[in-house]
PDB file of C-alpha atoms in Angstrom:
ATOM      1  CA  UNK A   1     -15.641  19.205   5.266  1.00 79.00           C
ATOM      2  CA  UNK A   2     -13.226  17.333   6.930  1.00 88.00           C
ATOM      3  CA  UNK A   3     -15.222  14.066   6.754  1.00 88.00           C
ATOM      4  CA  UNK A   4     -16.517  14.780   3.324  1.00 89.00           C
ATOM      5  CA  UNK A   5     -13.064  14.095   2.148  1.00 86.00           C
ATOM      6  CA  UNK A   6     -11.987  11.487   4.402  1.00 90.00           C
ATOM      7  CA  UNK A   7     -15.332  10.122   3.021  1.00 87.00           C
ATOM      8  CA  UNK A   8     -14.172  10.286  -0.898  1.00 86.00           C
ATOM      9  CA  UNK A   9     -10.855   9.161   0.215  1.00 88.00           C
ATOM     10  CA  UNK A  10     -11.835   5.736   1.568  1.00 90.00           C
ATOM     11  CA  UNK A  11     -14.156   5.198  -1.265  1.00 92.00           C
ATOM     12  CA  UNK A  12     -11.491   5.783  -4.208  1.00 91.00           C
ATOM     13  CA  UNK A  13      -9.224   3.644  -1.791  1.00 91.00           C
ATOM     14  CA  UNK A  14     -11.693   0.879  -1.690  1.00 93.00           C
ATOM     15  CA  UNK A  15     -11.923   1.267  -5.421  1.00 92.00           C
ATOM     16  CA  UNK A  16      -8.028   0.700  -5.938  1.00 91.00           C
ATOM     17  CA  UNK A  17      -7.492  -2.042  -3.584  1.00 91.00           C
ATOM     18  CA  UNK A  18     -11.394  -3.713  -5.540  1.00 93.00           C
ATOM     19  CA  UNK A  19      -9.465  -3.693  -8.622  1.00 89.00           C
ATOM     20  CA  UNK A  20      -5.751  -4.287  -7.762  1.00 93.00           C
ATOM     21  CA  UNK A  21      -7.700  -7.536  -6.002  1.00 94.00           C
ATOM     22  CA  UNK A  22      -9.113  -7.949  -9.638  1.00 94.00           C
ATOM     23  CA  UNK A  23      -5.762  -7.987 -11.267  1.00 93.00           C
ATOM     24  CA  UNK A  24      -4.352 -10.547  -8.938  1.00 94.00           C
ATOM     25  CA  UNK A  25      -6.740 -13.147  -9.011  1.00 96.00           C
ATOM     26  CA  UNK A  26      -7.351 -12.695 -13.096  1.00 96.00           C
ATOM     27  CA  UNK A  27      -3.543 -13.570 -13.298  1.00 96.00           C
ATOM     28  CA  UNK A  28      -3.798 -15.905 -10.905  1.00 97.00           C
ATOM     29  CA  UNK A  29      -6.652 -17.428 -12.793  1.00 96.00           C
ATOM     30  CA  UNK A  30      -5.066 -17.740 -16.022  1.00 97.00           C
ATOM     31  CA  UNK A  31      -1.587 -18.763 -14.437  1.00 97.00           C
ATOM     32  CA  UNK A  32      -3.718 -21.881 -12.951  1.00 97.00           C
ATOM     33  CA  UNK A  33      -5.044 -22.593 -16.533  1.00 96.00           C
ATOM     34  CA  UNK A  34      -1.590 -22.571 -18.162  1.00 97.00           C
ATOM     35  CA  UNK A  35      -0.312 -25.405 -15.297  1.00 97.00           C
ATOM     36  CA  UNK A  36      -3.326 -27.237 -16.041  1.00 97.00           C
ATOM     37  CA  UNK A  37      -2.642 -27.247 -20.197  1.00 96.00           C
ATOM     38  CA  UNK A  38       0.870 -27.840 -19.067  1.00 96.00           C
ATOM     39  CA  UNK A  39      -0.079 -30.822 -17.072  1.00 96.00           C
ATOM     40  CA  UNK A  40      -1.953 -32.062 -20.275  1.00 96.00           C
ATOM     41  CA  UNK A  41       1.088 -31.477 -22.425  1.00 94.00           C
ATOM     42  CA  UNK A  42      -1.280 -28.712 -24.556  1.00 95.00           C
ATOM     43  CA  UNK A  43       1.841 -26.262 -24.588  1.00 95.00           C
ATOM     44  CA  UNK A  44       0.457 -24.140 -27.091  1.00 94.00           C
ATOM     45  CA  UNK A  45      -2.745 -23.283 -24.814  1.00 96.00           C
ATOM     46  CA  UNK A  46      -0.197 -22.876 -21.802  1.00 97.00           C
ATOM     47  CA  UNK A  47       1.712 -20.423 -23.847  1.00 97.00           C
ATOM     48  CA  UNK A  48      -1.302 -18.994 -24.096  1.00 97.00           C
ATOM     49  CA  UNK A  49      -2.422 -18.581 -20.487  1.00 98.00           C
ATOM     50  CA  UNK A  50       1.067 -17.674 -19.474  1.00 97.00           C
ATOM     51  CA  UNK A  51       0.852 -14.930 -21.578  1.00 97.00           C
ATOM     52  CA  UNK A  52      -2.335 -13.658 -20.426  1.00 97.00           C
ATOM     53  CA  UNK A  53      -1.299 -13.666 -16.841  1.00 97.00           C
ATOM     54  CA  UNK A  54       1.785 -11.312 -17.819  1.00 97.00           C
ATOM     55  CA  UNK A  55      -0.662  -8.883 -19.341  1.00 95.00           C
ATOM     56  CA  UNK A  56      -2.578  -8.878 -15.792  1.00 95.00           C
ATOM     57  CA  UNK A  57       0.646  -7.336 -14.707  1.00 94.00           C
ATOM     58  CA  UNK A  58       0.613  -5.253 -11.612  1.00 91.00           C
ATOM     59  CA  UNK A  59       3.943  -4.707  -9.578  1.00 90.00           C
ATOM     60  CA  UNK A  60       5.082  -7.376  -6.563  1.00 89.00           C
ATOM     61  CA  UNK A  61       2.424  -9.452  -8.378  1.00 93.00           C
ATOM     62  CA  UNK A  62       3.733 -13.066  -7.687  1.00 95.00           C
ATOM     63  CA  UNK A  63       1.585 -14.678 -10.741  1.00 97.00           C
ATOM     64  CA  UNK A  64       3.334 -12.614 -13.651  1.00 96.00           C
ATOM     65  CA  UNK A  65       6.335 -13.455 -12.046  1.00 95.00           C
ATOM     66  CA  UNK A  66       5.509 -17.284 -12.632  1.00 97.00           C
ATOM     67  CA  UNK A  67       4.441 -16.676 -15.800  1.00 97.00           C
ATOM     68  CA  UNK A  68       7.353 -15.034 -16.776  1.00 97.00           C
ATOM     69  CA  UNK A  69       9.430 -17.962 -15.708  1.00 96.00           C
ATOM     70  CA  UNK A  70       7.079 -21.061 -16.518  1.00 97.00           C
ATOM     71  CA  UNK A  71       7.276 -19.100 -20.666  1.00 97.00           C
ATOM     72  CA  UNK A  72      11.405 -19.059 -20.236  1.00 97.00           C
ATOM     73  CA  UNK A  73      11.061 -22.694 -19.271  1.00 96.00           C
ATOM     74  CA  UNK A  74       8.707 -23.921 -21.915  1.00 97.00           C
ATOM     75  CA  UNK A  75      10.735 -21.962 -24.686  1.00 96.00           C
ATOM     76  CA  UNK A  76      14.279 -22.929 -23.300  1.00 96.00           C
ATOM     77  CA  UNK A  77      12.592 -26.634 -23.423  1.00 96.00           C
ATOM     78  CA  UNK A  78      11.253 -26.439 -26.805  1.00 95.00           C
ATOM     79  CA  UNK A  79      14.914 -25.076 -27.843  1.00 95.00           C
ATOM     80  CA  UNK A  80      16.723 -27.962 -26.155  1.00 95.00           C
ATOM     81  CA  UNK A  81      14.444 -30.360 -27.939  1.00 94.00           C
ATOM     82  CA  UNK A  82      14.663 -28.744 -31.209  1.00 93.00           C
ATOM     83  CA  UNK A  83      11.497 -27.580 -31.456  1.00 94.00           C
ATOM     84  CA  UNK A  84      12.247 -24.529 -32.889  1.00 93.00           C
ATOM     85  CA  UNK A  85       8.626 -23.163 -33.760  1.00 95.00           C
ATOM     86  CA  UNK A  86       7.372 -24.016 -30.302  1.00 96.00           C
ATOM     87  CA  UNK A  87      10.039 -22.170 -28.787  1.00 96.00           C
ATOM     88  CA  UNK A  88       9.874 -19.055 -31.479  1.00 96.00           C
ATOM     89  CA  UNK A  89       6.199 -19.093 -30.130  1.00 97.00           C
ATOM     90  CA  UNK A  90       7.032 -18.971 -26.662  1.00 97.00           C
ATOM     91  CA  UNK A  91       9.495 -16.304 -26.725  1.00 97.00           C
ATOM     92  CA  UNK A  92       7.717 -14.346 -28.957  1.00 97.00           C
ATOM     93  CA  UNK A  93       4.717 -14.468 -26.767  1.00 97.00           C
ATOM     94  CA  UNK A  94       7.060 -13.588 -23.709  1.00 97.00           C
ATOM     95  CA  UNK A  95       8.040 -10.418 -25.333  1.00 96.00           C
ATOM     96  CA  UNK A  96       4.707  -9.304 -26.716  1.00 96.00           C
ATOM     97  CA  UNK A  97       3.239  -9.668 -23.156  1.00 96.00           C
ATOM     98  CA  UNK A  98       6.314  -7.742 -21.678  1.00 96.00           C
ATOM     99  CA  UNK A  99       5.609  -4.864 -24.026  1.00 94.00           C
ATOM    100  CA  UNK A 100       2.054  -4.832 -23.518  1.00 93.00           C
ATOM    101  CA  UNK A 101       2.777  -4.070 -20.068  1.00 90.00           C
ATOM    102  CA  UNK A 102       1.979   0.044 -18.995  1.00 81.00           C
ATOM    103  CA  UNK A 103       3.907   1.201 -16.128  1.00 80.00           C
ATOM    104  CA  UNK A 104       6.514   4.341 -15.749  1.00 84.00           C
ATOM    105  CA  UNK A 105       9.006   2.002 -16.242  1.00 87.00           C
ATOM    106  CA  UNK A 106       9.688  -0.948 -18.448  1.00 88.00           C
ATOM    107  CA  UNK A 107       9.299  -3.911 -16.280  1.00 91.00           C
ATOM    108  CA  UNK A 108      11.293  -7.457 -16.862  1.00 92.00           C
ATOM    109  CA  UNK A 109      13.480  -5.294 -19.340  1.00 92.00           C
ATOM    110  CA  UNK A 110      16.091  -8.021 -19.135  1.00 94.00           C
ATOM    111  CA  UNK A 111      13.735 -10.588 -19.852  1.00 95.00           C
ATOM    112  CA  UNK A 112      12.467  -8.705 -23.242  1.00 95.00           C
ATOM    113  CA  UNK A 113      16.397  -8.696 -24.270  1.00 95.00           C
ATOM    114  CA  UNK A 114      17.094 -12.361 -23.510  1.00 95.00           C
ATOM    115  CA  UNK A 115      14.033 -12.851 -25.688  1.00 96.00           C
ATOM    116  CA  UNK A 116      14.724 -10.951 -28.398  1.00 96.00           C
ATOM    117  CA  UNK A 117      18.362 -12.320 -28.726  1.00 96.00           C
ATOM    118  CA  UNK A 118      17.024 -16.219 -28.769  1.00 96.00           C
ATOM    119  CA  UNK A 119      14.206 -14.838 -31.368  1.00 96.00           C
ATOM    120  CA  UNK A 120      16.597 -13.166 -33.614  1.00 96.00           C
ATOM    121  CA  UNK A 121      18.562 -16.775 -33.262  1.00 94.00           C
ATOM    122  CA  UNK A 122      15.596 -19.037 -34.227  1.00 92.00           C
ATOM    123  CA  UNK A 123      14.495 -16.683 -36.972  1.00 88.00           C
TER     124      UNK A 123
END
């Protein structure tokens, strides 16, 4: 008995740590696609990758973290230029990808405010 469920517990171990493994590298994935649009000035598609890299949240996750700061960047950017629909875009992408994150807690809750105060400015 004793092995039976020493068995099932290293097999729905394995499975966790298969698709935590997943998460990382999907964000990490799309978090290298945003730099690359970025590095081809295509902000709009590296809005877009950032974003998808926050939705492959998963917590201590160092990509989503990036993202989450390279989308501050571009939108603070677009702001300073006075690009105002680029950087509407950006933080309204920001937030949408901060509330599409599930968790028993609301992570980056400070980030979601900070975005929703410069949204409510450039609206």
């Amino acid at each position: 008995m004793t092995r039976r469920v020493t068995l099932v517990a290293a097999i729905v171990g394995a499975f966790f740590a298969l698709a935590m493994i997943r998460v990382v590298l999907e964000a990490r994935s799309e978090f290298s696609d945003g730099e690359e649009e970025l590095a081809k000035h295509d902000l709009d598609r590296a809005i877009t990758h950032y974003r998808r890299a926050i939705q492959w949240y998963l917590p201590a996750n160092p990509y989503v973290e990036r993202a989450v700061g390279r989308l501050v960047e571009l939108a603070q950017r677009a702001e300073s230029t006075g690009n105002g629909a680029l950087a509407l875009r950006a933080w309204r992408d920001l937030r949408g990808a901060l509330y599409s994150v599930r968790s028993f807690y609301q992570p980056y809750s400070e980030q979601i405010r900070a975005a929703e105060r410069r949204i409510a400015k450039l609206m």
